[in-house]
XYZ file of C-alpha atoms in Angstrom:
393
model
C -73.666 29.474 -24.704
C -71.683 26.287 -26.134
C -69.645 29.223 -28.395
C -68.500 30.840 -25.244
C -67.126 27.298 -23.467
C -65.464 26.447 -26.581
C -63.644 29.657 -26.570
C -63.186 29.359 -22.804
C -61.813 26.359 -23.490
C -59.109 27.196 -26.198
C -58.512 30.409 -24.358
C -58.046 27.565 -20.828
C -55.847 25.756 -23.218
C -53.549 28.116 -24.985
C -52.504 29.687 -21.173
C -52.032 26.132 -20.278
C -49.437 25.163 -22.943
C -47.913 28.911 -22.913
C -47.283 28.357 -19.276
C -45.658 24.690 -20.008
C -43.354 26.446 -22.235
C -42.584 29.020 -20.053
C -41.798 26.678 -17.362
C -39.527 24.378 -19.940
C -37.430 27.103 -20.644
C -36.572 27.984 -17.232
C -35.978 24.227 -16.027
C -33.412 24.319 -19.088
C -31.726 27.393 -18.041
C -31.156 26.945 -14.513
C -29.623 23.257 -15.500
C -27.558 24.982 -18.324
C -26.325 27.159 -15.504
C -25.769 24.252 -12.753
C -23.952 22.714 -15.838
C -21.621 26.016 -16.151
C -21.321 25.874 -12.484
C -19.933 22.445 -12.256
C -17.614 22.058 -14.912
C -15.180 24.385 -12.848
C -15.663 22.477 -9.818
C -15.134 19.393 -11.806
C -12.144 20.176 -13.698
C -10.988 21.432 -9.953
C -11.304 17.778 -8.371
C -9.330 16.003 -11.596
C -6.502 18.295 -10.721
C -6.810 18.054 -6.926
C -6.774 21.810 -6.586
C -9.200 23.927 -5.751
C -10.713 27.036 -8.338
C -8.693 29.836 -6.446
C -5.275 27.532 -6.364
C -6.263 27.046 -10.533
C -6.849 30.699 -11.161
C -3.864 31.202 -9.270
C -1.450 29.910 -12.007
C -2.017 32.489 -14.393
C -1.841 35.664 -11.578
C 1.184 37.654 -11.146
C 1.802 36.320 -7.787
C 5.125 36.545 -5.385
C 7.769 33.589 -5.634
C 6.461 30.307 -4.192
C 9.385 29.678 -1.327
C 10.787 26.221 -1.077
C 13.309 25.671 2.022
C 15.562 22.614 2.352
C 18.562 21.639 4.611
C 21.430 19.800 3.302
C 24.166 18.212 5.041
C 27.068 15.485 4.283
C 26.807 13.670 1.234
C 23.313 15.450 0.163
C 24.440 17.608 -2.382
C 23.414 15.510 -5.826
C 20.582 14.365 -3.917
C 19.239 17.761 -3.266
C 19.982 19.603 -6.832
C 18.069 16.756 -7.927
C 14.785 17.509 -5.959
C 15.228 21.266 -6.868
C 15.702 20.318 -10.697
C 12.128 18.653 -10.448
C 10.209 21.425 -9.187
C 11.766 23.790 -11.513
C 10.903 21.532 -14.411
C 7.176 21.623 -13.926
C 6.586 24.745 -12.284
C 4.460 27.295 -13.786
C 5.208 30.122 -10.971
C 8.715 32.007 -10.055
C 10.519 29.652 -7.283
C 12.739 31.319 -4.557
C 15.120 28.503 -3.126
C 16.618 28.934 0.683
C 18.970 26.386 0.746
C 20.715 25.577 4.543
C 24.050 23.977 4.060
C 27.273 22.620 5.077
C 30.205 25.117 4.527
C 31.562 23.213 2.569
C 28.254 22.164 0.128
C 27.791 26.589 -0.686
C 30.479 26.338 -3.887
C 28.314 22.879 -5.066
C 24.966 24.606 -5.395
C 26.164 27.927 -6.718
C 28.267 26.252 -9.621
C 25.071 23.580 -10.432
C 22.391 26.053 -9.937
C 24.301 28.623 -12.249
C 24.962 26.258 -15.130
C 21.125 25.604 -15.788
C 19.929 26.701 -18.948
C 18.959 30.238 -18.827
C 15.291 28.916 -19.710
C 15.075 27.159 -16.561
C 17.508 29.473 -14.439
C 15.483 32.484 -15.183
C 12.293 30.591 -13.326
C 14.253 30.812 -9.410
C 15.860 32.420 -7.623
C 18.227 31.469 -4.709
C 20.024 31.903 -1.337
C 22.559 29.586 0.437
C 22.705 29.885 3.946
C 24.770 28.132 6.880
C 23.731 25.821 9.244
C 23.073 27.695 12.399
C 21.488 26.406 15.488
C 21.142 28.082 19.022
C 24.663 28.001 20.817
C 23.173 26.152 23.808
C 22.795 23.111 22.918
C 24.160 23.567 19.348
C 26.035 20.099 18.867
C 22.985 18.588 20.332
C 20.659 19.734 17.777
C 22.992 19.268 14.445
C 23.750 15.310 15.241
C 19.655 14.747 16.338
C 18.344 12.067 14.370
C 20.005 13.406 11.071
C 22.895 15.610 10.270
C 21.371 19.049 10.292
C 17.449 17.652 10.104
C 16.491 19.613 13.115
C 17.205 23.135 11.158
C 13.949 22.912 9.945
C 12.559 23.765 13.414
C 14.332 26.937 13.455
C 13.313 28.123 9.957
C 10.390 30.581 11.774
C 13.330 32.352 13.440
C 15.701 32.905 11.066
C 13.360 33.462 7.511
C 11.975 36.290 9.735
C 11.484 38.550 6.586
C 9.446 35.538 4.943
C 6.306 34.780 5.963
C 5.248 31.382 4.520
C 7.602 28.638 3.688
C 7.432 24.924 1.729
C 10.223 23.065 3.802
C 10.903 19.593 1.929
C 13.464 16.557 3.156
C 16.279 16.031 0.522
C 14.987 12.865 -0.764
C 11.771 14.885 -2.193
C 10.185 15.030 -5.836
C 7.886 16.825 -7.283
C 5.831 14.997 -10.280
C 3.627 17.842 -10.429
C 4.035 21.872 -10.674
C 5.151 23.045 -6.912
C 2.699 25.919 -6.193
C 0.842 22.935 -6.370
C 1.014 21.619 -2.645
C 1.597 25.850 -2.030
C -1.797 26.590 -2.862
C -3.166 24.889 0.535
C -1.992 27.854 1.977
C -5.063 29.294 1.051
C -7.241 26.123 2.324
C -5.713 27.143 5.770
C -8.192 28.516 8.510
C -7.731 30.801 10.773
C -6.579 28.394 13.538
C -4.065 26.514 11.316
C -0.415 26.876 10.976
C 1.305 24.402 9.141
C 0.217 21.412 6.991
C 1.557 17.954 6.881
C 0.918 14.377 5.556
C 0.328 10.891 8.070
C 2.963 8.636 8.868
C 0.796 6.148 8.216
C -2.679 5.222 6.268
C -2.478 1.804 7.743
C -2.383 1.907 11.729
C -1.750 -2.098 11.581
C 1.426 -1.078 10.325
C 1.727 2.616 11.725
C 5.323 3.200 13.982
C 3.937 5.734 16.206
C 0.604 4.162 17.324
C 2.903 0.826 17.819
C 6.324 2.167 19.445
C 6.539 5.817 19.828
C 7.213 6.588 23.634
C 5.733 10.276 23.698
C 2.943 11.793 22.310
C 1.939 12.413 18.681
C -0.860 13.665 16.575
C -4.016 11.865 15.331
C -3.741 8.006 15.096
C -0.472 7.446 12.799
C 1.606 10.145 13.762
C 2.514 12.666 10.589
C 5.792 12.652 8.685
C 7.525 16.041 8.306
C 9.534 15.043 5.078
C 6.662 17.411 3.680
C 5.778 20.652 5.774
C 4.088 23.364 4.410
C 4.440 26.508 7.097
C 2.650 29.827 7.600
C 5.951 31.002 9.789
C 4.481 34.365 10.470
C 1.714 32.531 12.454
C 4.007 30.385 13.763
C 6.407 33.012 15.132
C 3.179 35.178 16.988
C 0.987 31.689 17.921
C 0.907 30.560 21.681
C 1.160 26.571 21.479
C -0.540 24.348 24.518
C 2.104 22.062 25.831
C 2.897 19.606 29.009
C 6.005 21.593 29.908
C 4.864 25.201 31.324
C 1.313 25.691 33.405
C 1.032 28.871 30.541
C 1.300 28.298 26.437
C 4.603 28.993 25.028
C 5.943 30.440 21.894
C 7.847 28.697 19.198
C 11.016 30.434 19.917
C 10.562 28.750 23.947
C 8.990 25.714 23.087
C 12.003 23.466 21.124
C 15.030 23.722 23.900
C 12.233 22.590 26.582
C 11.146 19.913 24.376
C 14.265 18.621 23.532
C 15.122 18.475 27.501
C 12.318 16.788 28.146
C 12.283 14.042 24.917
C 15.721 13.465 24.115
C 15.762 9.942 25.513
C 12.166 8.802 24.743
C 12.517 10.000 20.848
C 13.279 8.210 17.537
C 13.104 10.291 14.656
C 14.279 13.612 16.317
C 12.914 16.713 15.001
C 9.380 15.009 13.401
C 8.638 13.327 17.027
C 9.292 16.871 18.534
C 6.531 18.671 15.527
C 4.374 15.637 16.607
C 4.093 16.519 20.151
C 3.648 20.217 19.465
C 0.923 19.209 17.340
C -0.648 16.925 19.847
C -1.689 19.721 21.903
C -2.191 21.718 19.153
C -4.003 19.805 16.419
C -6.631 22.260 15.797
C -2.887 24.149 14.321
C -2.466 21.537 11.361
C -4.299 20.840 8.426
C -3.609 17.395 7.039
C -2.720 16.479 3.229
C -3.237 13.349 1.577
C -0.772 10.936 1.279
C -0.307 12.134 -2.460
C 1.585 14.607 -1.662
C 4.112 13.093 0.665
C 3.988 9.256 -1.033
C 6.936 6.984 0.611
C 7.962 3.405 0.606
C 5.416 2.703 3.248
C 2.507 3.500 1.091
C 3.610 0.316 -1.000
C 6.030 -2.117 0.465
C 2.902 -4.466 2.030
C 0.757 -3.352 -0.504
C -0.847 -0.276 -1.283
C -2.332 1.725 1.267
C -2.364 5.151 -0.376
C -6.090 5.417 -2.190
C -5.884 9.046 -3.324
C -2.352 7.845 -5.608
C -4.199 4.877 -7.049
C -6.865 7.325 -8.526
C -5.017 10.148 -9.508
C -1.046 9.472 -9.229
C 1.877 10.047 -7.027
C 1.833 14.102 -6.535
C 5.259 14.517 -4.414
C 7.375 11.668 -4.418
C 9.431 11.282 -1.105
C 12.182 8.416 -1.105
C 13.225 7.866 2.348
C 14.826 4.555 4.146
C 17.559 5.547 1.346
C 15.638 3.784 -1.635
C 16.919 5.862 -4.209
C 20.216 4.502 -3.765
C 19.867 1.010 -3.212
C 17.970 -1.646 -4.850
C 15.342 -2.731 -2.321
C 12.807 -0.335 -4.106
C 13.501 0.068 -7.925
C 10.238 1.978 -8.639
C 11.613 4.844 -6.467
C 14.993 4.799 -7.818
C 14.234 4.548 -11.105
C 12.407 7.942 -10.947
C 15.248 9.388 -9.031
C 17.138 8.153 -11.827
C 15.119 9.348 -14.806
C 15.007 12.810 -13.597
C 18.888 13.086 -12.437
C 19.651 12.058 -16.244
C 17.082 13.830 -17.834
C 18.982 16.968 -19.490
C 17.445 19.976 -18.700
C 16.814 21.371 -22.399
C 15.835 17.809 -23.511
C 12.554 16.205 -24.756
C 11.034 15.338 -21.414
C 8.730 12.855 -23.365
C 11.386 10.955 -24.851
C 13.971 12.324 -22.537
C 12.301 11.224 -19.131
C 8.806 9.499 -18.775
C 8.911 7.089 -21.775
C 12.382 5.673 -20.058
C 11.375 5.516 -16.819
C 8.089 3.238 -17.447
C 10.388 1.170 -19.417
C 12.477 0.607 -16.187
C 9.119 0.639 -14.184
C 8.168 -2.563 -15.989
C 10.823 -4.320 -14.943
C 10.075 -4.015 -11.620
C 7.766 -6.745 -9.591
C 8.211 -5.553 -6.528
C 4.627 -4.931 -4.116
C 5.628 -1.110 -5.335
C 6.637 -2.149 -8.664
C 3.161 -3.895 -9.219
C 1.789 -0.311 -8.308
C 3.754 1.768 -11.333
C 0.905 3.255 -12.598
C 1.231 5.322 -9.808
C 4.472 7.082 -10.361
C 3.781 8.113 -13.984
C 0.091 8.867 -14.213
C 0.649 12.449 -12.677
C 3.768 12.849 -14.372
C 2.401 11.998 -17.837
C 0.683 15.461 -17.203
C 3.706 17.315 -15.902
C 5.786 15.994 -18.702
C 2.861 16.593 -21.203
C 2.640 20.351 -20.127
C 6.358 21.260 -19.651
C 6.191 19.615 -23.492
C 4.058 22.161 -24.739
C 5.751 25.101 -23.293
C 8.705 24.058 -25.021
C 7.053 23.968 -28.481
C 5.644 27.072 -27.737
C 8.715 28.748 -26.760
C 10.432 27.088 -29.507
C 10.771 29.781 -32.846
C 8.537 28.472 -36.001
C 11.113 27.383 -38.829
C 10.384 29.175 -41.709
């Protein structure tokens, strides 16, 4: 009888520790898997983009379209912010350029002299300013020469169906398709995407002065505006002008009746009503990807750019041509200067935090945040020059 419980008992025991074995091995497995499973997410949320915007890099995809509007004495300024987003960009670029008559010549001559390495990443078209004929003086002087084209772009890009419109005074510190991929983040209610006025409602205009209405707490700045114009042109927006909603094409001139004497900044207090009544139409972006003067001037109040760097750079109030703010100008500078088929390490970043140290300003004090993203860029665009560089034999 005691044989049998002894071998009852190894018998007992051998299941036991074959079944803790068993059970080891899958515990292991499922965290090597959860480990597999992360690493993309992770690598996602260093970069700030999503998996689908990362695998989109490498997939033939159609030209990422960039729309700006240039007027008066913008010309330098602008080839400038179109020389930084060809610089880091991975994907073909397809430029719509609005413009002065008398700008057209400018861009073609600049835009053709590129090195072929560069020039063969765009393309481009240069169109005139047109605005609706009623009303037509009133919209080119509002707020800015030529700002409020940007309102129209849904009805005259008709063949295009999503658009990144940028201000002028824009850079891009990291690859453009970039702040394109939130196209895909959009759901099926959204339309555009835009970044706050403000972070800090202390020091927010719109909460403190604005006369009309505007979305969320701060207001949002339209320097940046990322458009799905197809949805744009077919949407029905709410409004406090008609008892029925109203499309894009008859919203603006009703607007602009109404508003004209109770707005500031023209066409971005008009896109702030619309989006008022419509908020469920607009995703919002960090302030990384619209960073401005405000974000620093009283101190830092832009989070996101303190952990992972400036994305889009946006110099209004004019600081890249004065000296109040030498942070911005001094990347203005470094990338107006840097020659295309330079070394963009020794070419552009290692001067301009050089010229960043010199600067004690609140923004100044903040420089870490205008080269840590564009230690990547410049890193990467580095590589695909040695790459496409022939071996010396």
């Amino acid at each position: 009888m005691r044989r049998y419980l002894r071998v009852l008992f190894v018998c007992t025991l051998l299941v036991f520790c074959s079944l803790l074995y068993i059970f080891n091995q899958l515990v292991s497995s499922l965290e090597r898997a959860d480990r597999r499973e992360r690493a993309p997410r992770t690598r996602a949320a260093d970069t700030g983009l999503s998996e689908h915007a990362q695998d989109d890099r490498s997939a033939p995809q159609d030209p990422v379209e960039l729309a700006v509007v240039a007027c008066g004495s913008r010309l330098e300024e602008t080839l400038v912010m179109l020389k930084s987003a060809v610089l880091f960009s991975h994907r073909h670029l397809r430029f719509h350029i609005f413009a002065e008559d008398d700008l057209h010549a400018g861009f073609r001559q600049e835009l053709e002299s590129w090195p072929q390495r560069f020039r063969s990443k765009f393309s481009y078209s240069v169109y005139p300013i047109v605005f609706p004929s009623e009303n037509a003086r009133e919209w080119k002087r509002l707020f800015k020469p030529c700002a409020s084209q940007r309102l129209f772009l849904p009805l005259l890009l008709k063949q295009v169906d999503s658009v990144l419109y940028v201000d002028t005074d824009v850079l891009f510190l990291r690859p453009l398709e970039d702040v394109w991929s939130f196209l895909s983040r959009f759901n099926s209610s959204q339309v555009a995407a835009m970044s706050p006025e403000h972070e800090e409602p202390r020091i927010g205009w719109y909460n403190r002065f604005a006369r009309h209405p505007y979305y969320g707490k701060t207001g949002v700045n339209s320097g940046v505006m990322l458009m799905n114009m197809t949805r744009i042109r077919h949407r029905l927006f709410k409004n406090d002008l008609a008892a029925v909603d109203l499309k894009w094409a008859d919203l603006l001139m009703p607007l602009l009746h109404k508003y004209k004497l109770n707005i500031t900044w023209g066409d971005q207090d008009l896109l702030n009503i619309i989006f008022h009544y419509n908020p469920e139409s607009l995703l919002l972006m960090e302030c990384v990807w619209n960073y401005r003067p405000d974000h620093c001037i009283y101190g830092s109040n832009c989070i996101s750019a303190e952990h992972s760097g400036v994305y889009i750079l946006h110099g209004n109030r004019g600081v890249y041509h004065d000296d109040k703010q030498p942070a911005f100008r001094a990347v203005y500078d470094a990338i107006k200067q840097f020659p295309l088929d330079g070394d963009p390490l020794a070419g552009l970043l290692v001067p301009l935090e050089e010229n960043l140290k010199s600067d004690h300003s609140y923004c100044g004090r903040s420089r870490l945040v205008f080269t840590k993203r564009l230690r990547e860029s410049v890193t990467q665009l580095q590589e695909e020059q040695e790459r496409s560089t022939p071996a010396e034999v």
